[in-house]
mmCIF file of C-alpha atoms in Angstrom:
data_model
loop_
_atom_site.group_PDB
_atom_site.id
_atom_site.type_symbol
_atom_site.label_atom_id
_atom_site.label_comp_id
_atom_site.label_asym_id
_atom_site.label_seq_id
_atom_site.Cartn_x
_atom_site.Cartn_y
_atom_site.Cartn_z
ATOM 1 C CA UNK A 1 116.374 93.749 76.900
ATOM 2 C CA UNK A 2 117.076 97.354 76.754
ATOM 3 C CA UNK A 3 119.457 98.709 80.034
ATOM 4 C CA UNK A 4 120.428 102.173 80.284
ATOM 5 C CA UNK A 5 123.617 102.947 81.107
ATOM 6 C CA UNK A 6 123.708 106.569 83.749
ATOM 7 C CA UNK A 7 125.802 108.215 86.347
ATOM 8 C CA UNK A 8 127.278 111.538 86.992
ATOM 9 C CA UNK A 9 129.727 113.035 84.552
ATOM 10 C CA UNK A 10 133.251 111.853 84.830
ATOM 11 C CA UNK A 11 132.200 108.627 86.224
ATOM 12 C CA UNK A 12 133.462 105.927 83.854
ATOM 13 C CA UNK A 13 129.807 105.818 82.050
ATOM 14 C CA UNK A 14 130.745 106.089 78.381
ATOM 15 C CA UNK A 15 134.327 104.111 78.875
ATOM 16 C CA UNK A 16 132.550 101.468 80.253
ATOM 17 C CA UNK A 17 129.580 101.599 77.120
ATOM 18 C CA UNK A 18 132.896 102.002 74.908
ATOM 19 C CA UNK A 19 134.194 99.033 76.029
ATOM 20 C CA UNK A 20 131.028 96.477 76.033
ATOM 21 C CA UNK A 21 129.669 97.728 72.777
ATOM 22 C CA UNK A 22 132.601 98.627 70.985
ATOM 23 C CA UNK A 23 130.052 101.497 69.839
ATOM 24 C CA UNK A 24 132.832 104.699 69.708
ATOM 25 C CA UNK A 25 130.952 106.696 72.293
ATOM 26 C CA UNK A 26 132.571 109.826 72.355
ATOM 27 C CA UNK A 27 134.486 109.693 76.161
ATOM 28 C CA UNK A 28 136.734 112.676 77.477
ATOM 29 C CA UNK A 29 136.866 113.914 80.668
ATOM 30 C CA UNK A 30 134.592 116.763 81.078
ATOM 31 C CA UNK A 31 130.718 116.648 81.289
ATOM 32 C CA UNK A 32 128.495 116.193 78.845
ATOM 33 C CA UNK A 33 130.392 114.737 75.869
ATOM 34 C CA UNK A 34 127.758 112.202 75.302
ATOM 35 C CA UNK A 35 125.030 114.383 74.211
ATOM 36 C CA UNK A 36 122.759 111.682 72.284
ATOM 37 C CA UNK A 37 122.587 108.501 73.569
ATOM 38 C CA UNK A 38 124.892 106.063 71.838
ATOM 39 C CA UNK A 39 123.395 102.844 71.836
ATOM 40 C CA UNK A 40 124.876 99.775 71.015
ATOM 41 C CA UNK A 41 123.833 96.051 70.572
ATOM 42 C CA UNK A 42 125.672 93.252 72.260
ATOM 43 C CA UNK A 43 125.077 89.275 71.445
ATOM 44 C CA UNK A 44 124.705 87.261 74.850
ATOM 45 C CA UNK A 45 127.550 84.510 75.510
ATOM 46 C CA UNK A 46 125.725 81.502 75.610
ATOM 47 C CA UNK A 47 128.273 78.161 75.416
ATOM 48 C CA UNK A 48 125.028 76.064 74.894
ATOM 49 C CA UNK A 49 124.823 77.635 71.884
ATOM 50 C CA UNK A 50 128.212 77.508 70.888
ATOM 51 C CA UNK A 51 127.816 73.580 71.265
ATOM 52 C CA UNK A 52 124.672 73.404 68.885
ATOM 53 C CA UNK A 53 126.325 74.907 66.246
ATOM 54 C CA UNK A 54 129.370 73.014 66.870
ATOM 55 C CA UNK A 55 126.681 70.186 66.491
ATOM 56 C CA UNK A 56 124.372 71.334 63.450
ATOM 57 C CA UNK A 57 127.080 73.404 61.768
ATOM 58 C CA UNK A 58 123.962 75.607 60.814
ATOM 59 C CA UNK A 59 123.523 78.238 57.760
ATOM 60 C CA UNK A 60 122.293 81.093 60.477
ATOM 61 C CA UNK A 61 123.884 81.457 63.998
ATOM 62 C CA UNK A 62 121.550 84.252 66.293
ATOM 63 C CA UNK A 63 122.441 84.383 69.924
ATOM 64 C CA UNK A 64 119.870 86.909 71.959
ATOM 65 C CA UNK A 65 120.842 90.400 72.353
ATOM 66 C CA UNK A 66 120.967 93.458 74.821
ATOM 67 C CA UNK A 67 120.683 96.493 73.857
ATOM 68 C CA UNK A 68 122.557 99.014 76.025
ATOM 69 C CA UNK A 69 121.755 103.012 76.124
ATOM 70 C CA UNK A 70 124.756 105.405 76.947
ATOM 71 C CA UNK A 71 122.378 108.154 78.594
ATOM 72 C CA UNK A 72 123.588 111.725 79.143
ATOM 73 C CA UNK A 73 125.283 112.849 82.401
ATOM 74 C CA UNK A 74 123.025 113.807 85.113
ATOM 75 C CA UNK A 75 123.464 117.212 86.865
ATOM 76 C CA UNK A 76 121.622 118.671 89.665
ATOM 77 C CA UNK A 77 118.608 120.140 88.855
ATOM 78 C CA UNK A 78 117.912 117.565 86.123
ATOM 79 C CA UNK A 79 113.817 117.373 86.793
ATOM 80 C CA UNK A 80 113.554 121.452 86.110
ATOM 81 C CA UNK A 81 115.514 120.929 83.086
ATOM 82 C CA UNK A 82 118.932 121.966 84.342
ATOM 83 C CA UNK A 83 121.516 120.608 82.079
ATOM 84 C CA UNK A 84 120.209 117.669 79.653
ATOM 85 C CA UNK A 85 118.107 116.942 82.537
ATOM 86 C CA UNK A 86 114.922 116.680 80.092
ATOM 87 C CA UNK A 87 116.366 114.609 77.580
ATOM 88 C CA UNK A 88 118.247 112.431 80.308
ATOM 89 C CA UNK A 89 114.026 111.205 81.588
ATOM 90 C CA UNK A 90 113.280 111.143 78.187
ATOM 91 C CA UNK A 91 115.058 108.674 78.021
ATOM 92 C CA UNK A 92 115.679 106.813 80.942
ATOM 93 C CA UNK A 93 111.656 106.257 80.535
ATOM 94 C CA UNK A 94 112.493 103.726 77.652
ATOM 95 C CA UNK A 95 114.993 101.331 78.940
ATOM 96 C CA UNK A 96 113.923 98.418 80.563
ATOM 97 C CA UNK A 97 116.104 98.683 83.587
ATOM 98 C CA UNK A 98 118.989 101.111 84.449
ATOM 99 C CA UNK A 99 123.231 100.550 85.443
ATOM 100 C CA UNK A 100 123.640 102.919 87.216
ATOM 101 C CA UNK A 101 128.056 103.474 87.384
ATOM 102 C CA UNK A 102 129.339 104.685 90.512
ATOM 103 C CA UNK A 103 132.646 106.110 90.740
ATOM 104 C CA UNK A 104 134.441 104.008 93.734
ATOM 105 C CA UNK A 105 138.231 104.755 92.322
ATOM 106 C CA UNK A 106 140.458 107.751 93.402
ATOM 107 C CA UNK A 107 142.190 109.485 90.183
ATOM 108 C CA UNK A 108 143.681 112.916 90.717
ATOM 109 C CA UNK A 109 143.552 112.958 87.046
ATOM 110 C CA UNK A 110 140.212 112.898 86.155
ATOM 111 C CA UNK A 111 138.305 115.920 87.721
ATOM 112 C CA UNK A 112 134.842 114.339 89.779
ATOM 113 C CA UNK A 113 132.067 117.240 88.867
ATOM 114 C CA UNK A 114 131.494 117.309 92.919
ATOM 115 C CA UNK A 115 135.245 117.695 93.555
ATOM 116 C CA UNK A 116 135.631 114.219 95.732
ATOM 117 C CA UNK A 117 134.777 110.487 95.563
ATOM 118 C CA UNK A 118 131.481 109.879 97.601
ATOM 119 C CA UNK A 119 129.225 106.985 96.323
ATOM 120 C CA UNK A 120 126.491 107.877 98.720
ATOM 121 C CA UNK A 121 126.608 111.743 97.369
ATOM 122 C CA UNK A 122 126.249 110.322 93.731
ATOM 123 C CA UNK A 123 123.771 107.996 93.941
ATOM 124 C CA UNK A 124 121.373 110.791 96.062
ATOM 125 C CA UNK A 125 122.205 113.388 93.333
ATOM 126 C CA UNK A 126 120.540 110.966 90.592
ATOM 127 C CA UNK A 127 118.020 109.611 92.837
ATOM 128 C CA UNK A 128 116.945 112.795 93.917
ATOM 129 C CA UNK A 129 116.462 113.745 90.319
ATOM 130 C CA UNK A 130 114.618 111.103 89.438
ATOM 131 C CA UNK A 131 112.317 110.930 92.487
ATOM 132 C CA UNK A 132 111.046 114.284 91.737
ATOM 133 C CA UNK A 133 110.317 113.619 88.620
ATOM 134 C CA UNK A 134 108.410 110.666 90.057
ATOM 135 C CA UNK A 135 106.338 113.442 92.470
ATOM 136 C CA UNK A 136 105.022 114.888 89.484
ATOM 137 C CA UNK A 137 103.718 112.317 87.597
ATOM 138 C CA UNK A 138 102.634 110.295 90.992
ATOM 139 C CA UNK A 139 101.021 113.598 91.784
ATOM 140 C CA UNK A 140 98.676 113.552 88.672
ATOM 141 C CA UNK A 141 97.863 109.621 89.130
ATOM 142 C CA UNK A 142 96.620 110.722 92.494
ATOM 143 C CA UNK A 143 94.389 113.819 91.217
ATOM 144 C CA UNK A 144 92.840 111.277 89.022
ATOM 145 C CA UNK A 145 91.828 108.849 91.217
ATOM 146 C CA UNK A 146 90.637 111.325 93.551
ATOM 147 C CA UNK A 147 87.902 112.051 91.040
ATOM 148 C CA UNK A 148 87.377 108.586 90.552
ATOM 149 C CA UNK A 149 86.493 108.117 94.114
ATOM 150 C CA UNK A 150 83.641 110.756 93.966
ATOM 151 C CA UNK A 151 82.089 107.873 91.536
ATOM 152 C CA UNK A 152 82.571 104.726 92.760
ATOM 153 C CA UNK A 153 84.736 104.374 96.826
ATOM 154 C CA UNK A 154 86.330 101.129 95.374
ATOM 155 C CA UNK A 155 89.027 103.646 94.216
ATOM 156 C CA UNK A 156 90.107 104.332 97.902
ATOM 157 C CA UNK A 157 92.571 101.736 98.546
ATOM 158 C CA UNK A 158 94.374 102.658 95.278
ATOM 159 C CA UNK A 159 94.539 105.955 96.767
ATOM 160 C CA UNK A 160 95.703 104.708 99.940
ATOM 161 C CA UNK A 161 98.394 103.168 98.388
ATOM 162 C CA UNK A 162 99.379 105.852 96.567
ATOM 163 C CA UNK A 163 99.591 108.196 99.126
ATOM 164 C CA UNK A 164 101.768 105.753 100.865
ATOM 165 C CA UNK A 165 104.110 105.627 98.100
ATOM 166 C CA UNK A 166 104.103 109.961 97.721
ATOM 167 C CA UNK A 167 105.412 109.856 101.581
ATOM 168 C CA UNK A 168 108.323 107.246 100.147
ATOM 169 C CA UNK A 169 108.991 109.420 97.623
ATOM 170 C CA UNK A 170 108.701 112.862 99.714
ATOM 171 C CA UNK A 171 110.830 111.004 102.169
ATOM 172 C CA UNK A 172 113.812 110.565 99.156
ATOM 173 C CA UNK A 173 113.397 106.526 99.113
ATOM 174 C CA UNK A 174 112.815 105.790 95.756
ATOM 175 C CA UNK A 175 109.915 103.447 94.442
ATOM 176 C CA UNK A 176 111.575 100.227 94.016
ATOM 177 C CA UNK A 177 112.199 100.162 98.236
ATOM 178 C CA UNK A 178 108.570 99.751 99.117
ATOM 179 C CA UNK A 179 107.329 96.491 100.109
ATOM 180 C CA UNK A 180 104.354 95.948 98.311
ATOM 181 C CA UNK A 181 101.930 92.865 97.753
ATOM 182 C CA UNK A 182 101.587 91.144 94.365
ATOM 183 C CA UNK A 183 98.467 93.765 93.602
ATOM 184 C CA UNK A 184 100.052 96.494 95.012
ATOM 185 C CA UNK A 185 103.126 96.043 92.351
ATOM 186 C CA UNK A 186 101.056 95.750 89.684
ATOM 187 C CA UNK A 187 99.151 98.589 90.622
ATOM 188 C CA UNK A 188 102.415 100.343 91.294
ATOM 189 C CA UNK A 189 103.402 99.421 87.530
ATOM 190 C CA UNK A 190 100.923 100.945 86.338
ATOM 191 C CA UNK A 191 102.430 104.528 87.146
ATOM 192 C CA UNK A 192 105.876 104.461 85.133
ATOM 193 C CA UNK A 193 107.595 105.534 88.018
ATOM 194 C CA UNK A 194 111.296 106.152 87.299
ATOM 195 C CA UNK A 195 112.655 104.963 90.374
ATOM 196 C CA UNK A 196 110.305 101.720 90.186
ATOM 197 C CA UNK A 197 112.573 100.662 87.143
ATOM 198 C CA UNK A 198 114.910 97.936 88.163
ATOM 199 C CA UNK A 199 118.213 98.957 88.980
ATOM 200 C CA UNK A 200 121.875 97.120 88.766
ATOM 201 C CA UNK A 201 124.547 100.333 91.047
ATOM 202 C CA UNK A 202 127.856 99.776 88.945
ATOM 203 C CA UNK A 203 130.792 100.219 91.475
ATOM 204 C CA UNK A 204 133.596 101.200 88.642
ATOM 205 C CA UNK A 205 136.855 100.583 90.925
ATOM 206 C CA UNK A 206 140.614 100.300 90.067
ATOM 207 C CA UNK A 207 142.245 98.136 88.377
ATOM 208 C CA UNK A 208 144.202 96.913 91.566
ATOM 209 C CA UNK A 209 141.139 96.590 93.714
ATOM 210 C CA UNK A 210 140.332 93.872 91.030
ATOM 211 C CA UNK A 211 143.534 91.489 91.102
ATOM 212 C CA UNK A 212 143.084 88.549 93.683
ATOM 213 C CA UNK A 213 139.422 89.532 93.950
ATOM 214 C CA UNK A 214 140.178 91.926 96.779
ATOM 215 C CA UNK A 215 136.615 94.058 95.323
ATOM 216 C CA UNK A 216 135.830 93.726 99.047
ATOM 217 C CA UNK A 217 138.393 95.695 100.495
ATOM 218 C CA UNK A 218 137.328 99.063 98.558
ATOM 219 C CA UNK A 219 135.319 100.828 101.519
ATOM 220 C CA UNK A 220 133.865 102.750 98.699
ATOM 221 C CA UNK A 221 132.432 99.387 97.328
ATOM 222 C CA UNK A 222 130.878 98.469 100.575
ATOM 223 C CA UNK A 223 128.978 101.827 100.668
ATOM 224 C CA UNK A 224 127.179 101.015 97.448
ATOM 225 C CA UNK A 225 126.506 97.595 98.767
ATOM 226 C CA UNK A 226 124.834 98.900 101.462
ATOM 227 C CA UNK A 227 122.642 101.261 99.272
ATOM 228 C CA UNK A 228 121.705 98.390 96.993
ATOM 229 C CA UNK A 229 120.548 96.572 99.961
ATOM 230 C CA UNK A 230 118.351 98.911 101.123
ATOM 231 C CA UNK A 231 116.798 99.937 97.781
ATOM 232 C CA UNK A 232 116.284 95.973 96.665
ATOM 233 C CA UNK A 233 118.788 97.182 93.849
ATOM 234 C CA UNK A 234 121.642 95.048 92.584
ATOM 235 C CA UNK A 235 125.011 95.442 92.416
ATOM 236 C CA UNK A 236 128.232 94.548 90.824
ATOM 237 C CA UNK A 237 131.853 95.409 90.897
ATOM 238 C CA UNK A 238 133.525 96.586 88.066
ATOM 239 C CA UNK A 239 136.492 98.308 86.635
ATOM 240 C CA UNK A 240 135.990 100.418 83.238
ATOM 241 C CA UNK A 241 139.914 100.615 82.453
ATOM 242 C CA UNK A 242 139.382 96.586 82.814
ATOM 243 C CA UNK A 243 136.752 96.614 80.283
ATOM 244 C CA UNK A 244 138.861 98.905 77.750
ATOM 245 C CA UNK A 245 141.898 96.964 77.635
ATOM 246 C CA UNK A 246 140.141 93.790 76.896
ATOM 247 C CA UNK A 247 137.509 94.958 74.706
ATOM 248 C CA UNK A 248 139.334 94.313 71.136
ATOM 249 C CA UNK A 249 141.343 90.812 72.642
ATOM 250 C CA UNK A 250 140.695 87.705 70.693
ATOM 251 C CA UNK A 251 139.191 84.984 73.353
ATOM 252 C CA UNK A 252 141.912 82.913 74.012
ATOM 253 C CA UNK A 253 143.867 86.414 74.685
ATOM 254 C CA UNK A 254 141.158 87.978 77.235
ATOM 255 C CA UNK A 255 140.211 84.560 78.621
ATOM 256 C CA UNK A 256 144.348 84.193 79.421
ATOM 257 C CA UNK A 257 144.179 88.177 80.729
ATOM 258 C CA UNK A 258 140.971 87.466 83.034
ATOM 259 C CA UNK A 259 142.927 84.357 84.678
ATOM 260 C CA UNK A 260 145.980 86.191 85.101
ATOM 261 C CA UNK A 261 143.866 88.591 87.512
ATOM 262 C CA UNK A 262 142.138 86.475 88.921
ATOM 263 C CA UNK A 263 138.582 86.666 87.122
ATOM 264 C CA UNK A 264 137.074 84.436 86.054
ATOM 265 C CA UNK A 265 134.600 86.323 83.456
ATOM 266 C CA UNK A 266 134.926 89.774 81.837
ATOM 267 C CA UNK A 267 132.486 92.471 83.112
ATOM 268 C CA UNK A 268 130.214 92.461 80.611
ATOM 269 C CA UNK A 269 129.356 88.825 80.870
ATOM 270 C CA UNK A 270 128.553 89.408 84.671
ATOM 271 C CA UNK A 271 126.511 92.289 83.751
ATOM 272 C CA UNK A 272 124.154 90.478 81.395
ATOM 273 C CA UNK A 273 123.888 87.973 84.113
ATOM 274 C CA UNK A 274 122.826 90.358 86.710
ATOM 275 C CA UNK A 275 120.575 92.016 84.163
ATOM 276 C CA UNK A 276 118.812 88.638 83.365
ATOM 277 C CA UNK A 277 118.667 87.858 86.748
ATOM 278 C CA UNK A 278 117.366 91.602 87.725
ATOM 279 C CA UNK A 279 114.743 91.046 85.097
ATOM 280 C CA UNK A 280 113.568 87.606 85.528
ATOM 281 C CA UNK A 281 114.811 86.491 82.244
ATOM 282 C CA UNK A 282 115.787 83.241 80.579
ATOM 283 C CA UNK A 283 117.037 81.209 76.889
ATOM 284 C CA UNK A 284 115.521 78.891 75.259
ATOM 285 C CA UNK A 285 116.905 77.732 72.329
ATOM 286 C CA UNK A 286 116.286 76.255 68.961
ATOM 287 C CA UNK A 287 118.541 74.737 66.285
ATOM 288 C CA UNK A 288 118.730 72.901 63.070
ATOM 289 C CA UNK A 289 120.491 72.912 59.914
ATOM 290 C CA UNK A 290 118.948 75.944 58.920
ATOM 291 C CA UNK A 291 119.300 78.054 61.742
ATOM 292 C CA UNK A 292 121.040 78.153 65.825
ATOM 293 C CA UNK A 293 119.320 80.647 67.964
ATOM 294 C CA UNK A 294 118.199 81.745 71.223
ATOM 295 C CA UNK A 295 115.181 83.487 72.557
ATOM 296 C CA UNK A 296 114.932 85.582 75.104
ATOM 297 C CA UNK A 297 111.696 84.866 77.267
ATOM 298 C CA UNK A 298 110.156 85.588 81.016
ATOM 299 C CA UNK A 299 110.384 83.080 84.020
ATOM 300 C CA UNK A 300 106.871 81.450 83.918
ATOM 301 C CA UNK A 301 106.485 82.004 80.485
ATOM 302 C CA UNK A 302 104.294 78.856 78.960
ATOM 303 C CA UNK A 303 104.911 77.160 75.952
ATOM 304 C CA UNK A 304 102.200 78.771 73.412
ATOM 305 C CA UNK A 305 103.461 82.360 74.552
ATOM 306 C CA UNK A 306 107.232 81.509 74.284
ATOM 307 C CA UNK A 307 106.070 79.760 70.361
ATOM 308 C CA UNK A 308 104.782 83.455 69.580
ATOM 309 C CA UNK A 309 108.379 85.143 70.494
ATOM 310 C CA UNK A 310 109.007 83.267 67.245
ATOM 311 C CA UNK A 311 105.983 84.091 65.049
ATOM 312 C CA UNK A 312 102.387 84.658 66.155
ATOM 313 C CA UNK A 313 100.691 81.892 64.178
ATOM 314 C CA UNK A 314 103.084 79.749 65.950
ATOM 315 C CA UNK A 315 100.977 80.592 69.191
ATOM 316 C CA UNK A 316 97.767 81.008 67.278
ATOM 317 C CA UNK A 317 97.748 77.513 66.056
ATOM 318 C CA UNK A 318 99.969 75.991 69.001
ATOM 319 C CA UNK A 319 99.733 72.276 69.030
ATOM 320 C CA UNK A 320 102.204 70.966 71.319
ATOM 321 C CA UNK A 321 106.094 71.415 71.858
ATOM 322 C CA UNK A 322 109.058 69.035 71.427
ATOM 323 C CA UNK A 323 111.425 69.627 73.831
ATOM 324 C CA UNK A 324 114.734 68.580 75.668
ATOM 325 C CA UNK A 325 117.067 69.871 77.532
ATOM 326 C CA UNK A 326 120.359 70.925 76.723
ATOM 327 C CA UNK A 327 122.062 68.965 78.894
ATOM 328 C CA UNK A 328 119.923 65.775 77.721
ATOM 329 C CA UNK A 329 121.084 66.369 74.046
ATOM 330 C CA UNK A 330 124.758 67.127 74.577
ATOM 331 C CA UNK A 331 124.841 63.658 76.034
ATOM 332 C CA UNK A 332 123.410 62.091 73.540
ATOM 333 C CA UNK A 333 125.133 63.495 70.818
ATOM 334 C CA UNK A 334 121.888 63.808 68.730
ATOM 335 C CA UNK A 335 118.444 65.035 68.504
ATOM 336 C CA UNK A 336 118.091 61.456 67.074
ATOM 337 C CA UNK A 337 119.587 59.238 69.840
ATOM 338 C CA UNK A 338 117.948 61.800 72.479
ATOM 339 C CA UNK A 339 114.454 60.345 70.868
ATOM 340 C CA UNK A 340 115.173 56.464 70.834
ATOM 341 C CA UNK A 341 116.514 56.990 74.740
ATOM 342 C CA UNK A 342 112.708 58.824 75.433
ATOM 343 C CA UNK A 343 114.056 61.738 76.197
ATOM 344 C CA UNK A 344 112.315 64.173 74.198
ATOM 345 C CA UNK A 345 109.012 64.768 75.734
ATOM 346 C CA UNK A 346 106.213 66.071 74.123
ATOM 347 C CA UNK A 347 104.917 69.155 76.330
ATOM 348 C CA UNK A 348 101.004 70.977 75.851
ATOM 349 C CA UNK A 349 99.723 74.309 75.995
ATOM 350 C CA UNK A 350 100.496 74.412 80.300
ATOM 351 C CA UNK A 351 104.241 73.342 80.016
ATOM 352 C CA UNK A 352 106.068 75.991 81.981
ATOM 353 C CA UNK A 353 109.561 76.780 79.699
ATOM 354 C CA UNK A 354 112.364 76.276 81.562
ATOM 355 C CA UNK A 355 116.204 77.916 81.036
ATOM 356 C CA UNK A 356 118.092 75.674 78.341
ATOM 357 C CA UNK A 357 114.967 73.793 76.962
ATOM 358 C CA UNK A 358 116.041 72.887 73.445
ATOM 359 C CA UNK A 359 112.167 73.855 71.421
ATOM 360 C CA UNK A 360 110.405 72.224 68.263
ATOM 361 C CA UNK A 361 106.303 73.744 67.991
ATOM 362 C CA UNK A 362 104.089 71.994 66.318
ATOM 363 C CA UNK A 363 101.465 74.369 65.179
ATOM 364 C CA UNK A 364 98.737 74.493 62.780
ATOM 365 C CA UNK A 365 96.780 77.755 61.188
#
């Protein structure tokens, strides 16, 4: 999973990329210090696989990863090139989804680039950006199929649709707002629309609005929740300065910091939640002496398809899977004892994987 990280400048972007990757993102407080994007690679907590290795004691530990994309601050203008406005689509067009960090905290020290703290402002000035950019390329989709129709009319209710999505867009809703049926999302898909990308608004508050869980209370907050709501977006609370402070802890030290203000998991652990969730995502696991790991797969994902995450011939010459759930072995205390008590079952090439299922394939080639 790949999530780019965006906002305005002075927003909290690149203290909040500092602090989950630990990557050294250059962060002062004017615009534009992150020219490149920094990108950085962060393992997933997963306790179930903190307990298999506590159980196997393995050789190799690999938890899944997300990869997360400081982007370049946005300015307006950003779809005629103003600014880094062409490298900022560049490459926004390669993540898989986008956090999008909202400033919702009031700092006479750090300078906003629009002079004052409006959510609503902030989130149009990107969204307008990126919708325009959307025009154009939605634009030449709809040329093309235009000729198509001359050939064959089955064409015209692809164009219909399109045409329905160009008044969205003309109207400044992005892409990801429209209601569409199952065929109309795949056709939708199939443009690469920017603001079709999924989308997680990061409220970066205060410190203060954070202790006792009073996230709530910041009206600034509830304007992005609104906005979220609207655009089938996500959203999450967060405070960069949070982030920072924590970021080089040892566990016992953050996990006794997070109590003390009243949360009960760090920011970057709710954000790869959300972005799982966002993105349909789940872990299954497998483990043995040799190796712990997880793998990152879709919902709905069948067995012979998750077997080639690990190695194609593993889905070429899929035989069956071996499989119980975490749960099931942690109360058994062994692969072993989870066998004689029958519950290991032996799935086929239909078994739908499920969150947690503990894998062994059996394949031939």
């Amino acid at each position: 999973m790949k999530l780019g990280i965006v906002g305005l400048p002075n927003v909290g972007k690149s203290t909040l990329f500092n602090a989950i990757t630990n990557a050294g993102a250059q962060s002062a407080n004017y615009p534009f210090c992150t020219i490149e994007p920094n990108v950085g690679v962060v393992a997933v907590p997963d306790q179930r696989l903190d307990a298999l290795a506590a159980m196997y004691e393995p050789e190799k530990f690999t938890p899944a990863t997300i990869e997360f994309v400081d982007i370049a601050g946005l300015v307006k203008g950003a779809s005629k090139g103003e600014g880094l406005g062409n490298k900022f689509l560049a490459n926004i067009r390669e993540v898989d989804a986008i956090v999008h960090v909202v400033r919702c905290f009031e700092n006479d020290d750090i300078v906003h680039v629009e002079g004052s703290i409006d959510p609503k402002r902030d989130i149009d000035t990107i969204n307008v950006e990126l919708i325009l950019s959307d025009i154009e390329v939605l634009d030449r989709r709809i040329d093309k199929t235009q000729k198509l129709i001359k050939g064959d009319k089955k064409y015209q209710a692809d164009l219909d649709f399109f045409l329905k999505v160009k008044e969205a867009l003309d109207a400044g809703k992005p892409a990801r707002s429209i209601e569409c049926t199952p065929e109309e999302a795949e056709l939708l898909a199939s443009v690469s629309l920017l603001t079709n990308k999924p989308i997680i608004y990061a409220a970066n508050m205060s410190d203060s609005d954070f202790k006792d869980g009073s996230a709530d209370g910041n009206p600034y907050f509830q304007a992005v929740k609104e906005i979220a709501a609207a655009e089938n977006a996500g959203v999450l609370p967060i405070c960069a300065e949070i982030e920072a402070e924590i970021a080089g802890m040892e566990p016992e030290e953050k996990e006794l910091f997070l109590s003390e203000m009243g949360l009960e998991q760090s920011g970057l652990d709710r954000l790869i939640t959300a972005g799982y969730d966002l993105l349909g995502l789940i872990s299954y696991l497998t483990a043995g002496k040799p190796e712990v790991r997880a793998w990152t797969i879709t919902k709905g994902t069948k067995a012979p398809q998750a077997a080639g995450k690990i190695h194609t011939d593993f889905e070429r010459g899929f035989i069956r899977a071996e499989v119980v759930s975490f749960e099931d072995l942690m109360e058994c205390g062994s692969m072993t004892a989870a066998k004689e008590k029958g519950l290991v079952r032996s799935e086929g090439k239909e078994y739908v994987m499920k969150d947690g299922d503990i894998v062994l394939f059996r394949f031939n080639v």
